[in-house]
N, CA, C and O atoms as a CHARMM CRD file, in Angstrom:
* protein
*
  344
    1    1 MET  N    184.92400  67.30600 -67.78100 PROA 1      0.00000
    2    1 MET  CA   184.43800  65.95400 -67.59500 PROA 1      0.00000
    3    1 MET  C    183.65400  65.54100 -68.82800 PROA 1      0.00000
    4    1 MET  O    182.84500  66.30500 -69.35400 PROA 1      0.00000
    5    2 PHE  N    183.90300  64.33300 -69.27500 PROA 2      0.00000
    6    2 PHE  CA   183.24800  63.82500 -70.47500 PROA 2      0.00000
    7    2 PHE  C    181.94300  63.14500 -70.10500 PROA 2      0.00000
    8    2 PHE  O    181.91600  62.28900 -69.22100 PROA 2      0.00000
    9    3 THR  N    180.87300  63.51400 -70.76900 PROA 3      0.00000
   10    3 THR  CA   179.58700  62.84000 -70.56700 PROA 3      0.00000
   11    3 THR  C    179.10400  62.34100 -71.91700 PROA 3      0.00000
   12    3 THR  O    179.38700  62.93600 -72.95700 PROA 3      0.00000
   13    4 SER  N    178.40000  61.28500 -71.88300 PROA 4      0.00000
   14    4 SER  CA   177.91200  60.70300 -73.11500 PROA 4      0.00000
   15    4 SER  C    176.42600  60.42600 -73.00400 PROA 4      0.00000
   16    4 SER  O    175.93700  59.99000 -71.96200 PROA 4      0.00000
   17    5 ASN  N    175.73500  60.67700 -74.05600 PROA 5      0.00000
   18    5 ASN  CA   174.30600  60.35900 -74.10500 PROA 5      0.00000
   19    5 ASN  C    174.05900  58.98100 -74.70300 PROA 5      0.00000
   20    5 ASN  O    172.91700  58.56100 -74.89000 PROA 5      0.00000
   21    6 HSD  N    175.14100  58.29900 -74.99500 PROA 6      0.00000
   22    6 HSD  CA   175.03100  56.98600 -75.60300 PROA 6      0.00000
   23    6 HSD  C    174.48800  55.98500 -74.58700 PROA 6      0.00000
   24    6 HSD  O    175.03300  55.83000 -73.49400 PROA 6      0.00000
   25    7 VAL  N    173.42100  55.31900 -74.96200 PROA 7      0.00000
   26    7 VAL  CA   172.82600  54.29500 -74.10900 PROA 7      0.00000
   27    7 VAL  C    173.29500  52.94300 -74.61600 PROA 7      0.00000
   28    7 VAL  O    173.11500  52.61200 -75.78800 PROA 7      0.00000
   29    8 THR  N    173.89200  52.17000 -73.73500 PROA 8      0.00000
   30    8 THR  CA   174.35400  50.84800 -74.16700 PROA 8      0.00000
   31    8 THR  C    173.18900  49.87500 -74.11200 PROA 8      0.00000
   32    8 THR  O    172.47500  49.77700 -73.11500 PROA 8      0.00000
   33    9 GLU  N    173.02400  49.17300 -75.19200 PROA 9      0.00000
   34    9 GLU  CA   171.98400  48.17000 -75.27500 PROA 9      0.00000
   35    9 GLU  C    172.63600  46.81800 -75.47800 PROA 9      0.00000
   36    9 GLU  O    173.69800  46.70500 -76.09100 PROA 9      0.00000
   37   10 ARG  N    172.00000  45.82400 -74.96600 PROA 10     0.00000
   38   10 ARG  CA   172.50900  44.48400 -75.16300 PROA 10     0.00000
   39   10 ARG  C    172.19200  44.05800 -76.59100 PROA 10     0.00000
   40   10 ARG  O    171.05500  44.15600 -77.05200 PROA 10     0.00000
   41   11 ARG  N    173.22100  43.58600 -77.27300 PROA 11     0.00000
   42   11 ARG  CA   173.01800  43.15900 -78.64700 PROA 11     0.00000
   43   11 ARG  C    172.23100  41.86000 -78.67700 PROA 11     0.00000
   44   11 ARG  O    172.41500  41.00700 -77.80900 PROA 11     0.00000
   45   12 PRO  N    171.36300  41.69900 -79.65500 PROA 12     0.00000
   46   12 PRO  CA   170.62100  40.43300 -79.74400 PROA 12     0.00000
   47   12 PRO  C    171.55600  39.28600 -80.08400 PROA 12     0.00000
   48   12 PRO  O    172.57400  39.47600 -80.75000 PROA 12     0.00000
   49   13 ARG  N    171.20700  38.11400 -79.62700 PROA 13     0.00000
   50   13 ARG  CA   172.02200  36.93500 -79.87500 PROA 13     0.00000
   51   13 ARG  C    172.01600  36.62000 -81.36600 PROA 13     0.00000
   52   13 ARG  O    170.97300  36.64300 -82.01900 PROA 13     0.00000
   53   14 ARG  N    173.18700  36.33100 -81.88100 PROA 14     0.00000
   54   14 ARG  CA   173.31000  36.00200 -83.29300 PROA 14     0.00000
   55   14 ARG  C    172.73200  34.62800 -83.56600 PROA 14     0.00000
   56   14 ARG  O    173.02800  33.66800 -82.85500 PROA 14     0.00000
   57   15 VAL  N    171.92600  34.53900 -84.57400 PROA 15     0.00000
   58   15 VAL  CA   171.30500  33.27200 -84.94100 PROA 15     0.00000
   59   15 VAL  C    171.94800  32.78700 -86.23500 PROA 15     0.00000
   60   15 VAL  O    172.26200  33.58300 -87.12000 PROA 15     0.00000
   61   16 ALA  N    172.14000  31.48000 -86.33600 PROA 16     0.00000
   62   16 ALA  CA   172.74500  30.91600 -87.53400 PROA 16     0.00000
   63   16 ALA  C    171.84100  31.15700 -88.73500 PROA 16     0.00000
   64   16 ALA  O    170.61800  31.07700 -88.61700 PROA 16     0.00000
   65   17 PRO  N    172.42500  31.44600 -89.87300 PROA 17     0.00000
   66   17 PRO  CA   171.61000  31.64000 -91.08200 PROA 17     0.00000
   67   17 PRO  C    170.80800  30.39000 -91.40800 PROA 17     0.00000
   68   17 PRO  O    171.21900  29.27400 -91.09300 PROA 17     0.00000
   69   18 VAL  N    169.66700  30.58900 -92.03800 PROA 18     0.00000
   70   18 VAL  CA   168.76800  29.48400 -92.35000 PROA 18     0.00000
   71   18 VAL  C    169.44100  28.44600 -93.22600 PROA 18     0.00000
   72   18 VAL  O    169.20300  27.25000 -93.05400 PROA 18     0.00000
   73   19 ASP  N    170.27900  28.87600 -94.16400 PROA 19     0.00000
   74   19 ASP  CA   170.93000  27.90600 -95.04400 PROA 19     0.00000
   75   19 ASP  C    171.90200  27.00400 -94.28300 PROA 19     0.00000
   76   19 ASP  O    172.05300  25.83200 -94.63000 PROA 19     0.00000
   77   20 VAL  N    172.55800  27.52900 -93.25500 PROA 20     0.00000
   78   20 VAL  CA   173.46400  26.70600 -92.43900 PROA 20     0.00000
   79   20 VAL  C    172.66300  25.68000 -91.65100 PROA 20     0.00000
   80   20 VAL  O    173.07800  24.52700 -91.53200 PROA 20     0.00000
   81   21 ILE  N    171.52200  26.08900 -91.11600 PROA 21     0.00000
   82   21 ILE  CA   170.68400  25.16700 -90.34900 PROA 21     0.00000
   83   21 ILE  C    170.13600  24.07000 -91.26200 PROA 21     0.00000
   84   21 ILE  O    170.13700  22.89600 -90.89200 PROA 21     0.00000
   85   22 ALA  N    169.67100  24.44800 -92.45100 PROA 22     0.00000
   86   22 ALA  CA   169.13800  23.45600 -93.38600 PROA 22     0.00000
   87   22 ALA  C    170.22900  22.49100 -93.83800 PROA 22     0.00000
   88   22 ALA  O    170.00000  21.28400 -93.92300 PROA 22     0.00000
   89   23 GLU  N    171.40600  23.02000 -94.12600 PROA 23     0.00000
   90   23 GLU  CA   172.52900  22.18000 -94.54800 PROA 23     0.00000
   91   23 GLU  C    172.93900  21.23500 -93.42600 PROA 23     0.00000
   92   23 GLU  O    173.25700  20.07200 -93.67500 PROA 23     0.00000
   93   24 ALA  N    172.93300  21.73200 -92.19300 PROA 24     0.00000
   94   24 ALA  CA   173.30000  20.89800 -91.04800 PROA 24     0.00000
   95   24 ALA  C    172.30500  19.76500 -90.87000 PROA 24     0.00000
   96   24 ALA  O    172.69800  18.63000 -90.59700 PROA 24     0.00000
   97   25 GLY  N    171.02900  20.05900 -91.02000 PROA 25     0.00000
   98   25 GLY  CA   170.00900  19.02000 -90.89800 PROA 25     0.00000
   99   25 GLY  C    170.16100  17.95500 -91.96500 PROA 25     0.00000
  100   25 GLY  O    170.00000  16.76600 -91.69100 PROA 25     0.00000
  101   26 ALA  N    170.47200  18.38300 -93.19200 PROA 26     0.00000
  102   26 ALA  CA   170.66600  17.41800 -94.28200 PROA 26     0.00000
  103   26 ALA  C    171.88700  16.54900 -94.02500 PROA 26     0.00000
  104   26 ALA  O    171.84100  15.34100 -94.25600 PROA 26     0.00000
  105   27 LEU  N    172.97800  17.14000 -93.55200 PROA 27     0.00000
  106   27 LEU  CA   174.18500  16.36400 -93.25100 PROA 27     0.00000
  107   27 LEU  C    173.95600  15.40500 -92.09400 PROA 27     0.00000
  108   27 LEU  O    174.46300  14.28400 -92.09900 PROA 27     0.00000
  109   28 LEU  N    173.19200  15.84800 -91.10500 PROA 28     0.00000
  110   28 LEU  CA   172.89800  14.98900 -89.96000 PROA 28     0.00000
  111   28 LEU  C    172.08100  13.78400 -90.41500 PROA 28     0.00000
  112   28 LEU  O    172.34300  12.66000 -89.98800 PROA 28     0.00000
  113   29 ALA  N    171.10000  14.01200 -91.27400 PROA 29     0.00000
  114   29 ALA  CA   170.26000  12.92300 -91.76700 PROA 29     0.00000
  115   29 ALA  C    171.05200  11.97000 -92.66500 PROA 29     0.00000
  116   29 ALA  O    170.82700  10.76000 -92.64400 PROA 29     0.00000
  117   30 ALA  N    171.97500  12.51900 -93.44900 PROA 30     0.00000
  118   30 ALA  CA   172.74300  11.70100 -94.37800 PROA 30     0.00000
  119   30 ALA  C    173.90200  10.96900 -93.70700 PROA 30     0.00000
  120   30 ALA  O    174.45500  10.02800 -94.27600 PROA 30     0.00000
  121   31 GLY  N    174.27100  11.39400 -92.50800 PROA 31     0.00000
  122   31 GLY  CA   175.37000  10.74300 -91.80600 PROA 31     0.00000
  123   31 GLY  C    176.72800  11.24100 -92.23000 PROA 31     0.00000
  124   31 GLY  O    177.70400  10.49300 -92.17400 PROA 31     0.00000
  125   32 GLY  N    176.81600  12.47500 -92.64900 PROA 32     0.00000
  126   32 GLY  CA   178.08900  13.04000 -93.09200 PROA 32     0.00000
  127   32 GLY  C    178.90800  13.60900 -91.94600 PROA 32     0.00000
  128   32 GLY  O    178.65900  13.33400 -90.77200 PROA 32     0.00000
  129   33 MET  N    179.88000  14.40000 -92.32400 PROA 33     0.00000
  130   33 MET  CA   180.72900  15.08500 -91.35200 PROA 33     0.00000
  131   33 MET  C    180.21900  16.51000 -91.19200 PROA 33     0.00000
  132   33 MET  O    179.80900  17.14200 -92.16600 PROA 33     0.00000
  133   34 LEU  N    180.24400  17.00900 -89.97600 PROA 34     0.00000
  134   34 LEU  CA   179.69900  18.32900 -89.65500 PROA 34     0.00000
  135   34 LEU  C    180.80600  19.27400 -89.21200 PROA 34     0.00000
  136   34 LEU  O    181.66900  18.89900 -88.41800 PROA 34     0.00000
  137   35 ARG  N    180.78200  20.49900 -89.72500 PROA 35     0.00000
  138   35 ARG  CA   181.72900  21.52400 -89.30600 PROA 35     0.00000
  139   35 ARG  C    181.19200  22.20800 -88.05400 PROA 35     0.00000
  140   35 ARG  O    180.05000  21.97400 -87.65800 PROA 35     0.00000
  141   36 ALA  N    182.00400  23.04200 -87.43800 PROA 36     0.00000
  142   36 ALA  CA   181.63600  23.69600 -86.18000 PROA 36     0.00000
  143   36 ALA  C    180.37600  24.54500 -86.33300 PROA 36     0.00000
  144   36 ALA  O    179.53800  24.55800 -85.43100 PROA 36     0.00000
  145   37 ALA  N    180.22200  25.24900 -87.44600 PROA 37     0.00000
  146   37 ALA  CA   179.02600  26.07400 -87.64900 PROA 37     0.00000
  147   37 ALA  C    177.77300  25.20600 -87.69700 PROA 37     0.00000
  148   37 ALA  O    176.72900  25.59000 -87.17100 PROA 37     0.00000
  149   38 HSD  N    177.87500  24.03500 -88.32700 PROA 38     0.00000
  150   38 HSD  CA   176.73200  23.12500 -88.38500 PROA 38     0.00000
  151   38 HSD  C    176.39000  22.58700 -87.00000 PROA 38     0.00000
  152   38 HSD  O    175.22300  22.54900 -86.61100 PROA 38     0.00000
  153   39 VAL  N    177.41100  22.17400 -86.26500 PROA 39     0.00000
  154   39 VAL  CA   177.19500  21.61000 -84.93100 PROA 39     0.00000
  155   39 VAL  C    176.58200  22.66100 -84.00800 PROA 39     0.00000
  156   39 VAL  O    175.64900  22.37000 -83.26000 PROA 39     0.00000
  157   40 ALA  N    177.10700  23.87500 -84.06400 PROA 40     0.00000
  158   40 ALA  CA   176.57300  24.95500 -83.22700 PROA 40     0.00000
  159   40 ALA  C    175.12200  25.24200 -83.57300 PROA 40     0.00000
  160   40 ALA  O    174.30700  25.46900 -82.67900 PROA 40     0.00000
  161   41 ALA  N    174.78900  25.23500 -84.86100 PROA 41     0.00000
  162   41 ALA  CA   173.41000  25.49400 -85.27600 PROA 41     0.00000
  163   41 ALA  C    172.47000  24.38600 -84.80400 PROA 41     0.00000
  164   41 ALA  O    171.36400  24.66400 -84.34000 PROA 41     0.00000
  165   42 LEU  N    172.90700  23.13900 -84.92000 PROA 42     0.00000
  166   42 LEU  CA   172.07100  22.02300 -84.48900 PROA 42     0.00000
  167   42 LEU  C    171.85800  22.01300 -82.98200 PROA 42     0.00000
  168   42 LEU  O    170.77700  21.67100 -82.50300 PROA 42     0.00000
  169   43 CYS  N    172.89000  22.38800 -82.24000 PROA 43     0.00000
  170   43 CYS  CA   172.81200  22.35600 -80.77500 PROA 43     0.00000
  171   43 CYS  C    172.24600  23.64600 -80.19700 PROA 43     0.00000
  172   43 CYS  O    171.93900  23.71100 -79.00700 PROA 43     0.00000
  173   44 GLY  N    172.10500  24.66800 -81.02800 PROA 44     0.00000
  174   44 GLY  CA   171.54300  25.92300 -80.55400 PROA 44     0.00000
  175   44 GLY  C    172.46800  26.70400 -79.64300 PROA 44     0.00000
  176   44 GLY  O    172.01300  27.36800 -78.71200 PROA 44     0.00000
  177   45 MET  N    173.75600  26.62900 -79.90300 PROA 45     0.00000
  178   45 MET  CA   174.72500  27.35400 -79.08700 PROA 45     0.00000
  179   45 MET  C    175.73600  28.05000 -79.97800 PROA 45     0.00000
  180   45 MET  O    176.01000  27.58700 -81.08600 PROA 45     0.00000
  181   46 PRO  N    176.29300  29.15600 -79.51000 PROA 46     0.00000
  182   46 PRO  CA   177.34600  29.80300 -80.29900 PROA 46     0.00000
  183   46 PRO  C    178.61600  28.95600 -80.29400 PROA 46     0.00000
  184   46 PRO  O    178.80900  28.10200 -79.42900 PROA 46     0.00000
  185   47 ARG  N    179.47100  29.21100 -81.27300 PROA 47     0.00000
  186   47 ARG  CA   180.70800  28.42000 -81.37600 PROA 47     0.00000
  187   47 ARG  C    181.61600  28.60700 -80.16800 PROA 47     0.00000
  188   47 ARG  O    182.37800  27.70200 -79.83000 PROA 47     0.00000
  189   48 SER  N    181.55200  29.75300 -79.51800 PROA 48     0.00000
  190   48 SER  CA   182.37800  29.95100 -78.32400 PROA 48     0.00000
  191   48 SER  C    181.93300  29.01800 -77.19800 PROA 48     0.00000
  192   48 SER  O    182.76800  28.49900 -76.45800 PROA 48     0.00000
  193   49 SER  N    180.62100  28.80300 -77.06400 PROA 49     0.00000
  194   49 SER  CA   180.12600  27.85600 -76.05200 PROA 49     0.00000
  195   49 SER  C    180.49600  26.43000 -76.41500 PROA 49     0.00000
  196   49 SER  O    180.75400  25.60100 -75.54200 PROA 49     0.00000
  197   50 LEU  N    180.51900  26.15500 -77.69900 PROA 50     0.00000
  198   50 LEU  CA   180.94900  24.84200 -78.17200 PROA 50     0.00000
  199   50 LEU  C    182.39500  24.58200 -77.77100 PROA 50     0.00000
  200   50 LEU  O    182.73500  23.48800 -77.32100 PROA 50     0.00000
  201   51 ALA  N    183.24000  25.58600 -77.93600 PROA 51     0.00000
  202   51 ALA  CA   184.65300  25.45600 -77.55700 PROA 51     0.00000
  203   51 ALA  C    184.79100  25.24800 -76.05000 PROA 51     0.00000
  204   51 ALA  O    185.62100  24.45500 -75.60600 PROA 51     0.00000
  205   52 ARG  N    183.98400  25.95400 -75.26600 PROA 52     0.00000
  206   52 ARG  CA   184.03800  25.77900 -73.80500 PROA 52     0.00000
  207   52 ARG  C    183.57900  24.38000 -73.39600 PROA 52     0.00000
  208   52 ARG  O    184.16500  23.76900 -72.50200 PROA 52     0.00000
  209   53 ALA  N    182.52900  23.87100 -74.05000 PROA 53     0.00000
  210   53 ALA  CA   182.04100  22.52800 -73.73700 PROA 53     0.00000
  211   53 ALA  C    183.07500  21.47300 -74.11100 PROA 53     0.00000
  212   53 ALA  O    183.22300  20.47500 -73.40600 PROA 53     0.00000
  213   54 LEU  N    183.79100  21.68400 -75.21500 PROA 54     0.00000
  214   54 LEU  CA   184.86700  20.76900 -75.59300 PROA 54     0.00000
  215   54 LEU  C    185.97900  20.77500 -74.55700 PROA 54     0.00000
  216   54 LEU  O    186.48400  19.72200 -74.16900 PROA 54     0.00000
  217   55 ALA  N    186.35700  21.96500 -74.11300 PROA 55     0.00000
  218   55 ALA  CA   187.42800  22.08500 -73.11900 PROA 55     0.00000
  219   55 ALA  C    187.02700  21.44900 -71.79200 PROA 55     0.00000
  220   55 ALA  O    187.86400  20.87900 -71.09100 PROA 55     0.00000
  221   56 ALA  N    185.74300  21.54900 -71.45100 PROA 56     0.00000
  222   56 ALA  CA   185.26100  20.97500 -70.19500 PROA 56     0.00000
  223   56 ALA  C    185.03500  19.46900 -70.29100 PROA 56     0.00000
  224   56 ALA  O    184.86300  18.80000 -69.27200 PROA 56     0.00000
  225   57 GLY  N    185.03500  18.93200 -71.51700 PROA 57     0.00000
  226   57 GLY  CA   184.83400  17.50100 -71.69600 PROA 57     0.00000
  227   57 GLY  C    183.37900  17.08800 -71.68100 PROA 57     0.00000
  228   57 GLY  O    183.08400  15.90700 -71.50100 PROA 57     0.00000
  229   58 THR  N    182.45400  18.02600 -71.86500 PROA 58     0.00000
  230   58 THR  CA   181.02700  17.70600 -71.84000 PROA 58     0.00000
  231   58 THR  C    180.43100  17.57800 -73.23500 PROA 58     0.00000
  232   58 THR  O    179.21900  17.41800 -73.37700 PROA 58     0.00000
  233   59 PHE  N    181.25900  17.64500 -74.25500 PROA 59     0.00000
  234   59 PHE  CA   180.79500  17.58300 -75.63600 PROA 59     0.00000
  235   59 PHE  C    181.66000  16.58000 -76.38700 PROA 59     0.00000
  236   59 PHE  O    182.84800  16.45400 -76.08800 PROA 59     0.00000
  237   60 PRO  N    181.09400  15.86300 -77.35700 PROA 60     0.00000
  238   60 PRO  CA   181.89800  14.88400 -78.10600 PROA 60     0.00000
  239   60 PRO  C    183.09300  15.54200 -78.79400 PROA 60     0.00000
  240   60 PRO  O    182.99700  16.65700 -79.30800 PROA 60     0.00000
  241   61 THR  N    184.19500  14.84400 -78.79200 PROA 61     0.00000
  242   61 THR  CA   185.38800  15.38300 -79.44500 PROA 61     0.00000
  243   61 THR  C    185.26700  15.21100 -80.95600 PROA 61     0.00000
  244   61 THR  O    184.65500  14.25200 -81.42500 PROA 61     0.00000
  245   62 PRO  N    185.84200  16.12700 -81.71100 PROA 62     0.00000
  246   62 PRO  CA   185.76800  16.01700 -83.16800 PROA 62     0.00000
  247   62 PRO  C    186.54400  14.80900 -83.68800 PROA 62     0.00000
  248   62 PRO  O    187.53800  14.39300 -83.09300 PROA 62     0.00000
  249   63 ALA  N    186.08100  14.26000 -84.79400 PROA 63     0.00000
  250   63 ALA  CA   186.78100  13.14700 -85.42400 PROA 63     0.00000
  251   63 ALA  C    188.07400  13.63300 -86.06100 PROA 63     0.00000
  252   63 ALA  O    189.09400  12.94500 -86.01500 PROA 63     0.00000
  253   64 LEU  N    188.02900  14.81200 -86.65200 PROA 64     0.00000
  254   64 LEU  CA   189.20500  15.44100 -87.24200 PROA 64     0.00000
  255   64 LEU  C    189.33300  16.83300 -86.64800 PROA 64     0.00000
  256   64 LEU  O    188.38700  17.62200 -86.65800 PROA 64     0.00000
  257   65 ARG  N    190.51400  17.11900 -86.13100 PROA 65     0.00000
  258   65 ARG  CA   190.72100  18.43500 -85.54400 PROA 65     0.00000
  259   65 ARG  C    191.98000  19.02900 -86.14800 PROA 65     0.00000
  260   65 ARG  O    193.08100  18.50500 -85.97500 PROA 65     0.00000
  261   66 GLY  N    191.80000  20.12300 -86.85200 PROA 66     0.00000
  262   66 GLY  CA   192.92300  20.80100 -87.48000 PROA 66     0.00000
  263   66 GLY  C    193.10900  22.17300 -86.88400 PROA 66     0.00000
  264   66 GLY  O    192.42500  22.56200 -85.93700 PROA 66     0.00000
  265   67 HSD  N    194.04200  22.89500 -87.45400 PROA 67     0.00000
  266   67 HSD  CA   194.32000  24.24200 -86.95900 PROA 67     0.00000
  267   67 HSD  C    193.15900  25.18300 -87.24600 PROA 67     0.00000
  268   67 HSD  O    192.82900  26.03400 -86.42000 PROA 67     0.00000
  269   68 ARG  N    192.53800  25.03400 -88.41500 PROA 68     0.00000
  270   68 ARG  CA   191.50000  25.96900 -88.82100 PROA 68     0.00000
  271   68 ARG  C    190.09400  25.38600 -88.87200 PROA 68     0.00000
  272   68 ARG  O    189.12900  26.13700 -89.01500 PROA 68     0.00000
  273   69 LYS  N    189.95000  24.07100 -88.75900 PROA 69     0.00000
  274   69 LYS  CA   188.60400  23.50100 -88.76400 PROA 69     0.00000
  275   69 LYS  C    188.58900  22.17000 -88.03500 PROA 69     0.00000
  276   69 LYS  O    189.59000  21.45900 -87.95500 PROA 69     0.00000
  277   70 SER  N    187.41600  21.86400 -87.50800 PROA 70     0.00000
  278   70 SER  CA   187.17100  20.59100 -86.84900 PROA 70     0.00000
  279   70 SER  C    185.94600  19.97000 -87.48200 PROA 70     0.00000
  280   70 SER  O    185.01900  20.67500 -87.88100 PROA 70     0.00000
  281   71 LEU  N    185.94000  18.65100 -87.57500 PROA 71     0.00000
  282   71 LEU  CA   184.81900  17.92900 -88.15100 PROA 71     0.00000
  283   71 LEU  C    184.33100  16.86600 -87.17200 PROA 71     0.00000
  284   71 LEU  O    185.12300  16.12000 -86.59500 PROA 71     0.00000
  285   72 TRP  N    183.01500  16.81300 -86.99700 PROA 72     0.00000
  286   72 TRP  CA   182.39100  15.82300 -86.13100 PROA 72     0.00000
  287   72 TRP  C    181.63100  14.82500 -86.97800 PROA 72     0.00000
  288   72 TRP  O    181.10400  15.17700 -88.03300 PROA 72     0.00000
  289   73 ARG  N    181.56900  13.56800 -86.51800 PROA 73     0.00000
  290   73 ARG  CA   180.72000  12.57000 -87.16900 PROA 73     0.00000
  291   73 ARG  C    179.26700  12.87700 -86.81900 PROA 73     0.00000
  292   73 ARG  O    178.94900  13.20300 -85.67600 PROA 73     0.00000
  293   74 ALA  N    178.39800  12.77000 -87.81000 PROA 74     0.00000
  294   74 ALA  CA   176.97500  13.04200 -87.58000 PROA 74     0.00000
  295   74 ALA  C    176.40000  12.10200 -86.52200 PROA 74     0.00000
  296   74 ALA  O    175.54300  12.50700 -85.73800 PROA 74     0.00000
  297   75 ALA  N    176.86000  10.86000 -86.49400 PROA 75     0.00000
  298   75 ALA  CA   176.36000   9.89000 -85.51400 PROA 75     0.00000
  299   75 ALA  C    176.68700  10.33100 -84.08600 PROA 75     0.00000
  300   75 ALA  O    175.87000  10.15100 -83.18300 PROA 75     0.00000
  301   76 ASP  N    177.87700  10.90900 -83.87200 PROA 76     0.00000
  302   76 ASP  CA   178.25900  11.38300 -82.53300 PROA 76     0.00000
  303   76 ASP  C    177.37100  12.54000 -82.09000 PROA 76     0.00000
  304   76 ASP  O    176.96000  12.60800 -80.93200 PROA 76     0.00000
  305   77 ILE  N    177.07800  13.45200 -83.01900 PROA 77     0.00000
  306   77 ILE  CA   176.23300  14.60200 -82.67700 PROA 77     0.00000
  307   77 ILE  C    174.79600  14.15700 -82.45300 PROA 77     0.00000
  308   77 ILE  O    174.11800  14.66000 -81.55700 PROA 77     0.00000
  309   78 ARG  N    174.32600  13.20400 -83.27400 PROA 78     0.00000
  310   78 ARG  CA   172.97400  12.68300 -83.09200 PROA 78     0.00000
  311   78 ARG  C    172.83800  12.02100 -81.72200 PROA 78     0.00000
  312   78 ARG  O    171.82400  12.20400 -81.04800 PROA 78     0.00000
  313   79 ALA  N    173.83800  11.26000 -81.30600 PROA 79     0.00000
  314   79 ALA  CA   173.82600  10.61700 -79.99300 PROA 79     0.00000
  315   79 ALA  C    173.84000  11.66000 -78.87800 PROA 79     0.00000
  316   79 ALA  O    173.14600  11.51100 -77.87200 PROA 79     0.00000
  317   80 TYR  N    174.63000  12.71400 -79.06100 PROA 80     0.00000
  318   80 TYR  CA   174.68100  13.79400 -78.06000 PROA 80     0.00000
  319   80 TYR  C    173.30600  14.46300 -77.94200 PROA 80     0.00000
  320   80 TYR  O    172.82200  14.70100 -76.83500 PROA 80     0.00000
  321   81 LEU  N    172.68600  14.76100 -79.07400 PROA 81     0.00000
  322   81 LEU  CA   171.36300  15.40400 -79.04100 PROA 81     0.00000
  323   81 LEU  C    170.32200  14.49900 -78.41100 PROA 81     0.00000
  324   81 LEU  O    169.44600  14.98000 -77.69300 PROA 81     0.00000
  325   82 ASP  N    170.39600  13.19300 -78.66100 PROA 82     0.00000
  326   82 ASP  CA   169.47300  12.26400 -78.02800 PROA 82     0.00000
  327   82 ASP  C    169.65600  12.22900 -76.51000 PROA 82     0.00000
  328   82 ASP  O    168.68000  12.18500 -75.76100 PROA 82     0.00000
  329   83 ARG  N    170.92700  12.24900 -76.06300 PROA 83     0.00000
  330   83 ARG  CA   171.19600  12.26800 -74.61600 PROA 83     0.00000
  331   83 ARG  C    170.68100  13.53700 -73.94900 PROA 83     0.00000
  332   83 ARG  O    170.19900  13.51200 -72.81700 PROA 83     0.00000
  333   84 MET  N    170.79300  14.65100 -74.68000 PROA 84     0.00000
  334   84 MET  CA   170.38700  15.94800 -74.12400 PROA 84     0.00000
  335   84 MET  C    168.88000  16.18100 -74.27800 PROA 84     0.00000
  336   84 MET  O    168.35000  17.17300 -73.77800 PROA 84     0.00000
  337   85 GLY  N    168.20400  15.28000 -74.95900 PROA 85     0.00000
  338   85 GLY  CA   166.76500  15.42200 -75.11700 PROA 85     0.00000
  339   85 GLY  C    166.36600  16.32900 -76.25900 PROA 85     0.00000
  340   85 GLY  O    165.25000  16.85000 -76.27400 PROA 85     0.00000
  341   86 GLY  N    167.26200  16.52800 -77.22300 PROA 86     0.00000
  342   86 GLY  CA   166.97000  17.42600 -78.33700 PROA 86     0.00000
  343   86 GLY  C    166.72000  16.71800 -79.54200 PROA 86     0.00000
  344   86 GLY  O    166.45700  17.33200 -80.57600 PROA 86     0.00000
């Protein structure tokens, strides 16, 4: 019988790098287009949760949606954050 002394620990939640958060804030203020990493950092959710919210229809749809990247208008994300109280 195989026994293991390995203790499974819950991995800490991954946080967006500071440069992505700063870049996202600058793009939001300037009114540019935001990539998924920027939107996730601004909303405080992982990209997988962002995809689930899109599928459920509870998140603004991207202005441009391609195979490898999606872009949101900063105004749409700002409106979403205002509605959510963020």
